[in-house]
Amino acid sequence: MTERVTGLRDEVRAAAARLREAGVASADVDAVELAAHVLGVDASEVRRLMVLGGRTLPDAYAALVDERASRVPLQHLTGRAHFRRLTLSVGPGVFVPRPETEVLVDLALAEVDRVAAARPGDRVRVVDLCSGSGAIALSVKGERPAAEVRGLELSPDAYAWAVANRDRLGLEVDLVQGDATRPCFQDWTGRVDVVTVNPPYIPVGAVPLDPEVRDHDPEVALYGGSEDGLAIPLAVAAVAARLLAPGGLVLVEHADSQGESLPRRLVASGDWSDVVDHADLSGRARVTAARRARR
Ligand SMILES: C[S@@+](CC[C@H](N)C(=O)[O-])C[C@H]1O[C@@H](n2cnc3c(N)ncnc32)[C@H](O)[C@@H]1O
């Protein structure tokens, strides 16, 4: 690889300016992350080199900046996404995990801990529906190794990414390819403690503004199957109701505009009690929690 003549700091700054001009909201961070990627170091090392100088970037950097300026997601260019403690492999065909989903994992872990304390010696069962890259299922297993965790994903491409992540991380999660709107994991019917779901929930016809989402996240990961975006989330919630033991907890991520409609629809189904909505770290309505009504 040939090396460019300008210094690393100038190149990273110029790249950030270019990305900002192209409408990339996280331009500074992305310029540093791409430099880290081409140099095979972490972002803090790039920042150190920017201060100390003395290093240049290979030509590959300019090509990556061009791609990012055309709004290819950063994570598709680096091939990885950070989610909680994990670094996940991602690329075309799989939804890039988002930081706002981390709050759903916090809620799931709190419930795993509550159940484990109430039933010492029993293994807590967790099912993650619509697993994508495996972000939620693998985080729960990584952070609570004693839990028994299963995951289900419809898309063959996304499923392949999830399996690759599981195998690389060495986490014992049972991953299955299948449709979460139909009965699944039948041997666990009525025996699950926590079901996590980050389903597709964007209203059909509401096309996302960000090209990274609109043009690069798979459609099957985005659209909720109806004008209000709730058809698939509600169908998956009905499957969660079959899986959960009485009193078991479902956690469903949703759009910030669905913080009232999803809880209302869950209450109306008659399957749930204690329906509560939770905000993400930026204060937006993000996750509905509900307990399986005792039959
Ligand atoms: C918003 S993404 C979430 C992925 C992952 N759980 C995360 O939080 O990053 C929704 C995922 O649901 C999958 N999906 C869509 N319809 C499904 C269905 N009927 N059954 C199972 N998975 C489905 C999509 O392929 C996609 O991977």
PDB file of C-alpha atoms and ligand atoms in Angstrom:
ATOM      1  CA  MET A   1       0.000   0.000   0.000  1.00  0.00           C
ATOM      2  CA  THR A   2       1.392   3.454  -0.880  1.00  0.00           C
ATOM      3  CA  GLU A   3       1.474   6.106   1.812  1.00  0.00           C
ATOM      4  CA  ARG A   4       0.122   9.616   1.328  1.00  0.00           C
ATOM      5  CA  VAL A   5       2.299  12.659   1.838  1.00  0.00           C
ATOM      6  CA  THR A   6       0.040  14.657   4.154  1.00  0.00           C
ATOM      7  CA  GLY A   7       0.064  14.069   7.913  1.00  0.00           C
ATOM      8  CA  LEU A   8      -2.450  11.867   9.626  1.00  0.00           C
ATOM      9  CA  ARG A   9      -4.007  14.682  11.630  1.00  0.00           C
ATOM     10  CA  ASP A  10      -4.660  16.820   8.553  1.00  0.00           C
ATOM     11  CA  GLU A  11      -6.076  13.875   6.655  1.00  0.00           C
ATOM     12  CA  VAL A  12      -8.447  12.878   9.447  1.00  0.00           C
ATOM     13  CA  ARG A  13      -9.598  16.474   9.836  1.00  0.00           C
ATOM     14  CA  ALA A  14     -10.138  16.860   6.099  1.00  0.00           C
ATOM     15  CA  ALA A  15     -12.073  13.600   6.050  1.00  0.00           C
ATOM     16  CA  ALA A  16     -14.289  14.781   8.919  1.00  0.00           C
ATOM     17  CA  ALA A  17     -15.014  18.020   7.048  1.00  0.00           C
ATOM     18  CA  ARG A  18     -15.873  16.038   3.922  1.00  0.00           C
ATOM     19  CA  LEU A  19     -18.228  13.748   5.872  1.00  0.00           C
ATOM     20  CA  ARG A  20     -19.874  16.701   7.592  1.00  0.00           C
ATOM     21  CA  GLU A  21     -20.522  18.262   4.191  1.00  0.00           C
ATOM     22  CA  ALA A  22     -22.092  14.981   3.055  1.00  0.00           C
ATOM     23  CA  GLY A  23     -24.529  15.167   5.978  1.00  0.00           C
ATOM     24  CA  VAL A  24     -22.938  12.533   8.216  1.00  0.00           C
ATOM     25  CA  ALA A  25     -23.985  13.451  11.763  1.00  0.00           C
ATOM     26  CA  SER A  26     -21.067  11.648  13.449  1.00  0.00           C
ATOM     27  CA  ALA A  27     -18.426  12.987  11.021  1.00  0.00           C
ATOM     28  CA  ASP A  28     -15.547  13.422  13.514  1.00  0.00           C
ATOM     29  CA  VAL A  29     -16.039  10.056  15.150  1.00  0.00           C
ATOM     30  CA  ASP A  30     -16.405   8.295  11.797  1.00  0.00           C
ATOM     31  CA  ALA A  31     -13.263   9.899  10.351  1.00  0.00           C
ATOM     32  CA  VAL A  32     -11.291   8.627  13.360  1.00  0.00           C
ATOM     33  CA  GLU A  33     -12.937   5.167  13.265  1.00  0.00           C
ATOM     34  CA  LEU A  34     -12.072   4.740   9.585  1.00  0.00           C
ATOM     35  CA  ALA A  35      -8.463   5.734  10.272  1.00  0.00           C
ATOM     36  CA  ALA A  36      -8.360   3.222  13.121  1.00  0.00           C
ATOM     37  CA  HIS A  37      -9.745   0.581  10.773  1.00  0.00           C
ATOM     38  CA  VAL A  38      -7.144   1.089   8.026  1.00  0.00           C
ATOM     39  CA  LEU A  39      -4.294   1.248  10.539  1.00  0.00           C
ATOM     40  CA  GLY A  40      -5.525  -1.770  12.521  1.00  0.00           C
ATOM     41  CA  VAL A  41      -5.466   0.171  15.805  1.00  0.00           C
ATOM     42  CA  ASP A  42      -8.188   1.511  18.083  1.00  0.00           C
ATOM     43  CA  ALA A  43      -9.677   5.012  17.994  1.00  0.00           C
ATOM     44  CA  SER A  44      -7.728   6.185  21.052  1.00  0.00           C
ATOM     45  CA  GLU A  45      -4.467   5.321  19.279  1.00  0.00           C
ATOM     46  CA  VAL A  46      -5.565   7.407  16.260  1.00  0.00           C
ATOM     47  CA  ARG A  47      -6.291  10.339  18.575  1.00  0.00           C
ATOM     48  CA  ARG A  48      -2.846   9.894  20.148  1.00  0.00           C
ATOM     49  CA  LEU A  49      -1.232   9.850  16.703  1.00  0.00           C
ATOM     50  CA  MET A  50      -3.172  12.989  15.749  1.00  0.00           C
ATOM     51  CA  VAL A  51      -1.516  14.799  18.638  1.00  0.00           C
ATOM     52  CA  LEU A  52       1.970  13.320  18.240  1.00  0.00           C
ATOM     53  CA  GLY A  53       2.070  13.295  14.425  1.00  0.00           C
ATOM     54  CA  GLY A  54       4.654  11.275  12.527  1.00  0.00           C
ATOM     55  CA  ARG A  55       2.356   8.763  10.864  1.00  0.00           C
ATOM     56  CA  THR A  56       0.487   8.802   7.551  1.00  0.00           C
ATOM     57  CA  LEU A  57      -2.552   6.966   6.276  1.00  0.00           C
ATOM     58  CA  PRO A  58      -2.648   4.473   3.381  1.00  0.00           C
ATOM     59  CA  ASP A  59      -4.611   5.287   0.183  1.00  0.00           C
ATOM     60  CA  ALA A  60      -7.329   2.921   1.344  1.00  0.00           C
ATOM     61  CA  TYR A  61      -8.403   5.636   3.797  1.00  0.00           C
ATOM     62  CA  ALA A  62      -9.468   8.075   1.067  1.00  0.00           C
ATOM     63  CA  ALA A  63     -11.483   5.338  -0.651  1.00  0.00           C
ATOM     64  CA  LEU A  64     -13.297   4.498   2.599  1.00  0.00           C
ATOM     65  CA  VAL A  65     -14.032   8.162   3.263  1.00  0.00           C
ATOM     66  CA  ASP A  66     -15.514   8.400  -0.249  1.00  0.00           C
ATOM     67  CA  GLU A  67     -17.800   5.464   0.501  1.00  0.00           C
ATOM     68  CA  ARG A  68     -18.829   6.887   3.864  1.00  0.00           C
ATOM     69  CA  ALA A  69     -19.549  10.243   2.173  1.00  0.00           C
ATOM     70  CA  SER A  70     -21.900   8.364  -0.147  1.00  0.00           C
ATOM     71  CA  ARG A  71     -23.638   7.269   3.093  1.00  0.00           C
ATOM     72  CA  VAL A  72     -22.572   3.641   3.267  1.00  0.00           C
ATOM     73  CA  PRO A  73     -22.880   2.873   7.022  1.00  0.00           C
ATOM     74  CA  LEU A  74     -19.633   3.132   8.972  1.00  0.00           C
ATOM     75  CA  GLN A  75     -20.216  -0.376  10.330  1.00  0.00           C
ATOM     76  CA  HIS A  76     -20.429  -1.852   6.823  1.00  0.00           C
ATOM     77  CA  LEU A  77     -17.045  -0.292   6.017  1.00  0.00           C
ATOM     78  CA  THR A  78     -15.305  -1.470   9.174  1.00  0.00           C
ATOM     79  CA  GLY A  79     -17.283  -4.739   9.290  1.00  0.00           C
ATOM     80  CA  ARG A  80     -18.052  -4.352  12.966  1.00  0.00           C
ATOM     81  CA  ALA A  81     -20.522  -2.761  15.344  1.00  0.00           C
ATOM     82  CA  HIS A  82     -20.059  -2.134  19.037  1.00  0.00           C
ATOM     83  CA  PHE A  83     -22.992  -3.143  21.237  1.00  0.00           C
ATOM     84  CA  ARG A  84     -22.616  -3.093  25.010  1.00  0.00           C
ATOM     85  CA  ARG A  85     -19.494  -5.213  25.736  1.00  0.00           C
ATOM     86  CA  LEU A  86     -19.499  -6.935  22.358  1.00  0.00           C
ATOM     87  CA  THR A  87     -17.942  -6.213  19.005  1.00  0.00           C
ATOM     88  CA  LEU A  88     -20.240  -7.805  16.429  1.00  0.00           C
ATOM     89  CA  SER A  89     -19.495  -8.581  12.805  1.00  0.00           C
ATOM     90  CA  VAL A  90     -22.008  -6.890  10.507  1.00  0.00           C
ATOM     91  CA  GLY A  91     -22.418  -6.099   6.822  1.00  0.00           C
ATOM     92  CA  PRO A  92     -24.956  -6.178   4.008  1.00  0.00           C
ATOM     93  CA  GLY A  93     -27.984  -8.323   4.860  1.00  0.00           C
ATOM     94  CA  VAL A  94     -28.080  -7.657   8.601  1.00  0.00           C
ATOM     95  CA  PHE A  95     -29.484  -4.823  10.704  1.00  0.00           C
ATOM     96  CA  VAL A  96     -26.752  -2.763  12.380  1.00  0.00           C
ATOM     97  CA  PRO A  97     -27.454  -2.890  16.147  1.00  0.00           C
ATOM     98  CA  ARG A  98     -28.282   0.498  17.659  1.00  0.00           C
ATOM     99  CA  PRO A  99     -27.253   1.998  21.013  1.00  0.00           C
ATOM    100  CA  GLU A 100     -30.913   2.661  21.906  1.00  0.00           C
ATOM    101  CA  THR A 101     -31.487  -1.107  22.070  1.00  0.00           C
ATOM    102  CA  GLU A 102     -29.042  -1.347  24.974  1.00  0.00           C
ATOM    103  CA  VAL A 103     -31.779  -0.218  27.386  1.00  0.00           C
ATOM    104  CA  LEU A 104     -33.824  -3.290  26.450  1.00  0.00           C
ATOM    105  CA  VAL A 105     -30.864  -5.477  27.455  1.00  0.00           C
ATOM    106  CA  ASP A 106     -30.574  -3.636  30.802  1.00  0.00           C
ATOM    107  CA  LEU A 107     -34.236  -4.420  31.480  1.00  0.00           C
ATOM    108  CA  ALA A 108     -33.772  -8.065  30.461  1.00  0.00           C
ATOM    109  CA  LEU A 109     -30.713  -8.490  32.720  1.00  0.00           C
ATOM    110  CA  ALA A 110     -32.565  -6.974  35.675  1.00  0.00           C
ATOM    111  CA  GLU A 111     -35.346  -9.521  35.164  1.00  0.00           C
ATOM    112  CA  VAL A 112     -32.854 -12.400  34.803  1.00  0.00           C
ATOM    113  CA  ASP A 113     -31.322 -11.331  38.137  1.00  0.00           C
ATOM    114  CA  ARG A 114     -34.744 -11.037  39.795  1.00  0.00           C
ATOM    115  CA  VAL A 115     -35.804 -14.517  38.655  1.00  0.00           C
ATOM    116  CA  ALA A 116     -32.433 -16.045  39.594  1.00  0.00           C
ATOM    117  CA  ALA A 117     -32.709 -14.587  43.087  1.00  0.00           C
ATOM    118  CA  ALA A 118     -36.288 -15.858  43.465  1.00  0.00           C
ATOM    119  CA  ARG A 119     -35.444 -19.372  42.214  1.00  0.00           C
ATOM    120  CA  PRO A 120     -31.882 -20.091  43.320  1.00  0.00           C
ATOM    121  CA  GLY A 121     -30.376 -23.077  41.506  1.00  0.00           C
ATOM    122  CA  ASP A 122     -32.843 -22.881  38.572  1.00  0.00           C
ATOM    123  CA  ARG A 123     -31.593 -21.766  35.176  1.00  0.00           C
ATOM    124  CA  VAL A 124     -33.352 -18.676  33.857  1.00  0.00           C
ATOM    125  CA  ARG A 125     -34.697 -19.131  30.317  1.00  0.00           C
ATOM    126  CA  VAL A 126     -34.470 -16.255  27.847  1.00  0.00           C
ATOM    127  CA  VAL A 127     -35.728 -16.183  24.238  1.00  0.00           C
ATOM    128  CA  ASP A 128     -34.749 -13.409  21.832  1.00  0.00           C
ATOM    129  CA  LEU A 129     -37.104 -13.131  18.828  1.00  0.00           C
ATOM    130  CA  CYS A 130     -35.995 -11.272  15.665  1.00  0.00           C
ATOM    131  CA  SER A 131     -32.324 -11.688  16.611  1.00  0.00           C
ATOM    132  CA  GLY A 132     -30.588  -9.997  13.649  1.00  0.00           C
ATOM    133  CA  SER A 133     -26.824  -9.986  14.308  1.00  0.00           C
ATOM    134  CA  GLY A 134     -27.494 -11.626  17.684  1.00  0.00           C
ATOM    135  CA  ALA A 135     -26.854  -8.372  19.566  1.00  0.00           C
ATOM    136  CA  ILE A 136     -29.454  -8.925  22.303  1.00  0.00           C
ATOM    137  CA  ALA A 137     -29.199 -12.712  22.707  1.00  0.00           C
ATOM    138  CA  LEU A 138     -25.395 -12.686  22.738  1.00  0.00           C
ATOM    139  CA  SER A 139     -25.244  -9.750  25.167  1.00  0.00           C
ATOM    140  CA  VAL A 140     -27.607 -11.467  27.601  1.00  0.00           C
ATOM    141  CA  LYS A 141     -25.559 -14.678  27.466  1.00  0.00           C
ATOM    142  CA  GLY A 142     -22.255 -12.793  27.675  1.00  0.00           C
ATOM    143  CA  GLU A 143     -23.380 -10.779  30.694  1.00  0.00           C
ATOM    144  CA  ARG A 144     -25.379 -13.536  32.432  1.00  0.00           C
ATOM    145  CA  PRO A 145     -23.630 -16.797  31.479  1.00  0.00           C
ATOM    146  CA  ALA A 146     -25.856 -18.903  33.764  1.00  0.00           C
ATOM    147  CA  ALA A 147     -28.976 -18.056  31.724  1.00  0.00           C
ATOM    148  CA  GLU A 148     -30.147 -20.443  28.992  1.00  0.00           C
ATOM    149  CA  VAL A 149     -30.569 -18.306  25.879  1.00  0.00           C
ATOM    150  CA  ARG A 150     -32.191 -19.045  22.536  1.00  0.00           C
ATOM    151  CA  GLY A 151     -32.645 -16.769  19.517  1.00  0.00           C
ATOM    152  CA  LEU A 152     -34.784 -16.833  16.368  1.00  0.00           C
ATOM    153  CA  GLU A 153     -34.245 -14.936  13.105  1.00  0.00           C
ATOM    154  CA  LEU A 154     -36.203 -15.081   9.835  1.00  0.00           C
ATOM    155  CA  SER A 155     -33.700 -13.798   7.282  1.00  0.00           C
ATOM    156  CA  PRO A 156     -31.130 -16.397   6.142  1.00  0.00           C
ATOM    157  CA  ASP A 157     -28.521 -13.646   5.692  1.00  0.00           C
ATOM    158  CA  ALA A 158     -29.033 -12.161   9.149  1.00  0.00           C
ATOM    159  CA  TYR A 159     -29.126 -15.642  10.667  1.00  0.00           C
ATOM    160  CA  ALA A 160     -25.725 -16.389   9.101  1.00  0.00           C
ATOM    161  CA  TRP A 161     -24.262 -13.215  10.676  1.00  0.00           C
ATOM    162  CA  ALA A 162     -25.733 -14.174  14.070  1.00  0.00           C
ATOM    163  CA  VAL A 163     -24.246 -17.681  13.891  1.00  0.00           C
ATOM    164  CA  ALA A 164     -20.861 -16.260  12.857  1.00  0.00           C
ATOM    165  CA  ASN A 165     -20.947 -13.837  15.792  1.00  0.00           C
ATOM    166  CA  ARG A 166     -21.952 -16.531  18.245  1.00  0.00           C
ATOM    167  CA  ASP A 167     -19.187 -18.863  17.069  1.00  0.00           C
ATOM    168  CA  ARG A 168     -16.499 -16.182  17.055  1.00  0.00           C
ATOM    169  CA  LEU A 169     -17.489 -14.985  20.533  1.00  0.00           C
ATOM    170  CA  GLY A 170     -17.812 -18.553  21.816  1.00  0.00           C
ATOM    171  CA  LEU A 171     -21.186 -17.916  23.469  1.00  0.00           C
ATOM    172  CA  GLU A 172     -23.518 -20.858  23.987  1.00  0.00           C
ATOM    173  CA  VAL A 173     -26.742 -19.527  22.463  1.00  0.00           C
ATOM    174  CA  ASP A 174     -29.126 -21.793  20.558  1.00  0.00           C
ATOM    175  CA  LEU A 175     -29.913 -19.895  17.320  1.00  0.00           C
ATOM    176  CA  VAL A 176     -32.658 -21.019  14.961  1.00  0.00           C
ATOM    177  CA  GLN A 177     -33.784 -19.703  11.592  1.00  0.00           C
ATOM    178  CA  GLY A 178     -37.546 -19.237  11.527  1.00  0.00           C
ATOM    179  CA  ASP A 179     -40.614 -17.004  11.668  1.00  0.00           C
ATOM    180  CA  ALA A 180     -41.265 -15.343  15.025  1.00  0.00           C
ATOM    181  CA  THR A 181     -44.911 -14.706  14.133  1.00  0.00           C
ATOM    182  CA  ARG A 182     -45.506 -18.484  14.287  1.00  0.00           C
ATOM    183  CA  PRO A 183     -45.181 -20.848  17.231  1.00  0.00           C
ATOM    184  CA  CYS A 184     -41.537 -21.683  17.906  1.00  0.00           C
ATOM    185  CA  PHE A 185     -39.368 -23.340  20.568  1.00  0.00           C
ATOM    186  CA  GLN A 186     -42.397 -25.525  21.346  1.00  0.00           C
ATOM    187  CA  ASP A 187     -40.483 -27.524  23.971  1.00  0.00           C
ATOM    188  CA  TRP A 188     -40.286 -24.269  25.980  1.00  0.00           C
ATOM    189  CA  THR A 189     -43.991 -23.321  25.622  1.00  0.00           C
ATOM    190  CA  GLY A 190     -45.155 -21.730  28.885  1.00  0.00           C
ATOM    191  CA  ARG A 191     -41.709 -22.189  30.463  1.00  0.00           C
ATOM    192  CA  VAL A 192     -39.755 -19.081  29.449  1.00  0.00           C
ATOM    193  CA  ASP A 193     -38.883 -16.325  31.939  1.00  0.00           C
ATOM    194  CA  VAL A 194     -37.956 -13.449  29.612  1.00  0.00           C
ATOM    195  CA  VAL A 195     -38.678 -12.800  25.915  1.00  0.00           C
ATOM    196  CA  THR A 196     -36.799  -9.962  24.248  1.00  0.00           C
ATOM    197  CA  VAL A 197     -37.919  -8.566  20.887  1.00  0.00           C
ATOM    198  CA  ASN A 198     -36.577  -5.810  18.691  1.00  0.00           C
ATOM    199  CA  PRO A 199     -38.942  -6.372  15.761  1.00  0.00           C
ATOM    200  CA  PRO A 200     -39.312  -4.446  12.520  1.00  0.00           C
ATOM    201  CA  TYR A 201     -41.673  -1.618  13.520  1.00  0.00           C
ATOM    202  CA  ILE A 202     -41.463   1.280  11.045  1.00  0.00           C
ATOM    203  CA  PRO A 203     -44.918   2.134   9.649  1.00  0.00           C
ATOM    204  CA  VAL A 204     -45.233   0.910   6.068  1.00  0.00           C
ATOM    205  CA  GLY A 205     -44.914   3.979   3.836  1.00  0.00           C
ATOM    206  CA  ALA A 206     -42.814   5.959   6.345  1.00  0.00           C
ATOM    207  CA  VAL A 207     -39.480   5.737   4.578  1.00  0.00           C
ATOM    208  CA  PRO A 208     -36.482   6.556   6.852  1.00  0.00           C
ATOM    209  CA  LEU A 209     -34.654   9.799   6.017  1.00  0.00           C
ATOM    210  CA  ASP A 210     -31.130   8.534   6.702  1.00  0.00           C
ATOM    211  CA  PRO A 211     -29.664   6.856   3.586  1.00  0.00           C
ATOM    212  CA  GLU A 212     -27.696   4.507   5.874  1.00  0.00           C
ATOM    213  CA  VAL A 213     -30.989   3.070   7.123  1.00  0.00           C
ATOM    214  CA  ARG A 214     -33.140   3.462   4.011  1.00  0.00           C
ATOM    215  CA  ASP A 215     -30.615   2.040   1.549  1.00  0.00           C
ATOM    216  CA  HIS A 216     -28.554  -0.368   3.646  1.00  0.00           C
ATOM    217  CA  ASP A 217     -30.583  -1.923   6.481  1.00  0.00           C
ATOM    218  CA  PRO A 218     -32.595  -4.843   5.038  1.00  0.00           C
ATOM    219  CA  GLU A 219     -36.295  -4.003   4.480  1.00  0.00           C
ATOM    220  CA  VAL A 220     -37.322  -7.092   6.441  1.00  0.00           C
ATOM    221  CA  ALA A 221     -35.587  -5.538   9.463  1.00  0.00           C
ATOM    222  CA  LEU A 222     -37.386  -2.203   9.166  1.00  0.00           C
ATOM    223  CA  TYR A 223     -41.049  -2.306   8.224  1.00  0.00           C
ATOM    224  CA  GLY A 224     -43.668  -3.484  10.706  1.00  0.00           C
ATOM    225  CA  GLY A 225     -46.144  -4.803   8.141  1.00  0.00           C
ATOM    226  CA  SER A 226     -48.962  -2.265   8.570  1.00  0.00           C
ATOM    227  CA  GLU A 227     -49.654   1.461   8.415  1.00  0.00           C
ATOM    228  CA  ASP A 228     -49.084   1.832  12.155  1.00  0.00           C
ATOM    229  CA  GLY A 229     -46.032  -0.457  12.051  1.00  0.00           C
ATOM    230  CA  LEU A 230     -47.459  -2.692  14.758  1.00  0.00           C
ATOM    231  CA  ALA A 231     -48.661  -5.756  12.802  1.00  0.00           C
ATOM    232  CA  ILE A 232     -45.403  -7.706  13.150  1.00  0.00           C
ATOM    233  CA  PRO A 233     -44.615  -6.520  16.722  1.00  0.00           C
ATOM    234  CA  LEU A 234     -48.095  -7.622  17.880  1.00  0.00           C
ATOM    235  CA  ALA A 235     -47.875 -10.965  16.076  1.00  0.00           C
ATOM    236  CA  VAL A 236     -44.479 -11.598  17.700  1.00  0.00           C
ATOM    237  CA  ALA A 237     -45.865 -10.513  21.092  1.00  0.00           C
ATOM    238  CA  ALA A 238     -48.599 -13.151  20.705  1.00  0.00           C
ATOM    239  CA  VAL A 239     -45.876 -15.773  20.175  1.00  0.00           C
ATOM    240  CA  ALA A 240     -44.040 -14.427  23.225  1.00  0.00           C
ATOM    241  CA  ALA A 241     -47.260 -14.880  25.232  1.00  0.00           C
ATOM    242  CA  ARG A 242     -47.287 -18.598  24.306  1.00  0.00           C
ATOM    243  CA  LEU A 243     -43.668 -19.028  25.326  1.00  0.00           C
ATOM    244  CA  LEU A 244     -43.742 -17.205  28.651  1.00  0.00           C
ATOM    245  CA  ALA A 245     -44.576 -18.749  31.990  1.00  0.00           C
ATOM    246  CA  PRO A 246     -47.326 -16.917  33.883  1.00  0.00           C
ATOM    247  CA  GLY A 247     -45.743 -13.716  35.235  1.00  0.00           C
ATOM    248  CA  GLY A 248     -42.892 -13.943  32.693  1.00  0.00           C
ATOM    249  CA  LEU A 249     -41.682 -10.698  31.118  1.00  0.00           C
ATOM    250  CA  VAL A 250     -41.756  -9.615  27.489  1.00  0.00           C
ATOM    251  CA  LEU A 251     -39.716  -6.596  26.369  1.00  0.00           C
ATOM    252  CA  VAL A 252     -40.596  -5.130  22.972  1.00  0.00           C
ATOM    253  CA  GLU A 253     -38.646  -2.284  21.369  1.00  0.00           C
ATOM    254  CA  HIS A 254     -40.708   0.203  19.357  1.00  0.00           C
ATOM    255  CA  ALA A 255     -40.535   3.556  17.549  1.00  0.00           C
ATOM    256  CA  ASP A 256     -40.732   6.661  19.740  1.00  0.00           C
ATOM    257  CA  SER A 257     -44.144   7.365  18.178  1.00  0.00           C
ATOM    258  CA  GLN A 258     -45.486   3.987  19.414  1.00  0.00           C
ATOM    259  CA  GLY A 259     -44.974   4.537  23.164  1.00  0.00           C
ATOM    260  CA  GLU A 260     -48.722   4.762  23.756  1.00  0.00           C
ATOM    261  CA  SER A 261     -50.177   2.700  20.924  1.00  0.00           C
ATOM    262  CA  LEU A 262     -48.146  -0.470  21.554  1.00  0.00           C
ATOM    263  CA  PRO A 263     -48.891  -0.624  25.320  1.00  0.00           C
ATOM    264  CA  ARG A 264     -52.576   0.038  24.568  1.00  0.00           C
ATOM    265  CA  ARG A 265     -52.719  -2.787  22.019  1.00  0.00           C
ATOM    266  CA  LEU A 266     -50.948  -5.194  24.376  1.00  0.00           C
ATOM    267  CA  VAL A 267     -53.421  -4.431  27.161  1.00  0.00           C
ATOM    268  CA  ALA A 268     -56.321  -4.908  24.707  1.00  0.00           C
ATOM    269  CA  SER A 269     -55.038  -8.374  23.705  1.00  0.00           C
ATOM    270  CA  GLY A 270     -55.814  -9.667  27.206  1.00  0.00           C
ATOM    271  CA  ASP A 271     -52.518 -11.603  27.280  1.00  0.00           C
ATOM    272  CA  TRP A 272     -50.663  -9.126  29.474  1.00  0.00           C
ATOM    273  CA  SER A 273     -50.620  -7.393  32.854  1.00  0.00           C
ATOM    274  CA  ASP A 274     -48.286  -4.740  34.317  1.00  0.00           C
ATOM    275  CA  VAL A 275     -47.770  -3.090  30.925  1.00  0.00           C
ATOM    276  CA  VAL A 276     -45.178  -0.312  31.321  1.00  0.00           C
ATOM    277  CA  ASP A 277     -43.297   1.727  28.748  1.00  0.00           C
ATOM    278  CA  HIS A 278     -39.621   2.679  29.200  1.00  0.00           C
ATOM    279  CA  ALA A 279     -37.582   5.498  27.648  1.00  0.00           C
ATOM    280  CA  ASP A 280     -34.120   5.118  26.138  1.00  0.00           C
ATOM    281  CA  LEU A 281     -31.081   7.121  27.273  1.00  0.00           C
ATOM    282  CA  SER A 282     -32.135  10.108  25.165  1.00  0.00           C
ATOM    283  CA  GLY A 283     -35.543  10.162  26.887  1.00  0.00           C
ATOM    284  CA  ARG A 284     -37.538   8.770  23.942  1.00  0.00           C
ATOM    285  CA  ALA A 285     -40.236   6.136  24.472  1.00  0.00           C
ATOM    286  CA  ARG A 286     -38.464   2.933  23.358  1.00  0.00           C
ATOM    287  CA  VAL A 287     -39.367  -0.361  25.092  1.00  0.00           C
ATOM    288  CA  THR A 288     -42.670  -1.766  26.324  1.00  0.00           C
ATOM    289  CA  ALA A 289     -42.450  -4.263  29.180  1.00  0.00           C
ATOM    290  CA  ALA A 290     -45.401  -6.519  30.024  1.00  0.00           C
ATOM    291  CA  ARG A 291     -45.982  -9.573  32.190  1.00  0.00           C
ATOM    292  CA  ARG A 292     -47.740 -12.691  30.951  1.00  0.00           C
ATOM    293  CA  ALA A 293     -51.154 -12.605  32.558  1.00  0.00           C
ATOM    294  CA  ARG A 294     -51.771 -15.538  34.886  1.00  0.00           C
ATOM    295  CA  ARG A 295     -54.341 -17.724  33.164  1.00  0.00           C
TER     296      ARG A 295
HETATM  297  C1  LIG B   1     -34.889  -4.183  13.938  1.00  0.00           C
HETATM  298  S1  LIG B   1     -34.024  -5.655  13.520  1.00  0.00           S
HETATM  299  C2  LIG B   1     -33.368  -6.096  15.122  1.00  0.00           C
HETATM  300  C3  LIG B   1     -32.197  -7.036  15.076  1.00  0.00           C
HETATM  301  C4  LIG B   1     -31.529  -7.258  16.440  1.00  0.00           C
HETATM  302  N1  LIG B   1     -32.429  -7.871  17.376  1.00  0.00           N
HETATM  303  C5  LIG B   1     -31.012  -5.970  17.010  1.00  0.00           C
HETATM  304  O1  LIG B   1     -31.584  -5.463  17.986  1.00  0.00           O
HETATM  305  O2  LIG B   1     -30.036  -5.433  16.482  1.00  0.00           O
HETATM  306  C6  LIG B   1     -35.365  -6.775  13.269  1.00  0.00           C
HETATM  307  C7  LIG B   1     -34.950  -8.184  12.900  1.00  0.00           C
HETATM  308  O3  LIG B   1     -36.126  -8.998  12.806  1.00  0.00           O
HETATM  309  C8  LIG B   1     -35.994  -9.890  11.724  1.00  0.00           C
HETATM  310  N2  LIG B   1     -37.350 -10.323  11.360  1.00  0.00           N
HETATM  311  C9  LIG B   1     -38.280  -9.671  10.614  1.00  0.00           C
HETATM  312  N3  LIG B   1     -39.425 -10.375  10.562  1.00  0.00           N
HETATM  313  C10 LIG B   1     -39.210 -11.495  11.292  1.00  0.00           C
HETATM  314  C11 LIG B   1     -40.017 -12.625  11.611  1.00  0.00           C
HETATM  315  N4  LIG B   1     -41.279 -12.739  11.169  1.00  0.00           N
HETATM  316  N5  LIG B   1     -39.471 -13.610  12.358  1.00  0.00           N
HETATM  317  C12 LIG B   1     -38.188 -13.514  12.818  1.00  0.00           C
HETATM  318  N6  LIG B   1     -37.389 -12.470  12.557  1.00  0.00           N
HETATM  319  C13 LIG B   1     -37.893 -11.470  11.801  1.00  0.00           C
HETATM  320  C14 LIG B   1     -35.262  -9.086  10.684  1.00  0.00           C
HETATM  321  O4  LIG B   1     -34.657  -9.902   9.710  1.00  0.00           O
HETATM  322  C15 LIG B   1     -34.264  -8.330  11.559  1.00  0.00           C
HETATM  323  O5  LIG B   1     -33.080  -9.084  11.708  1.00  0.00           O
END
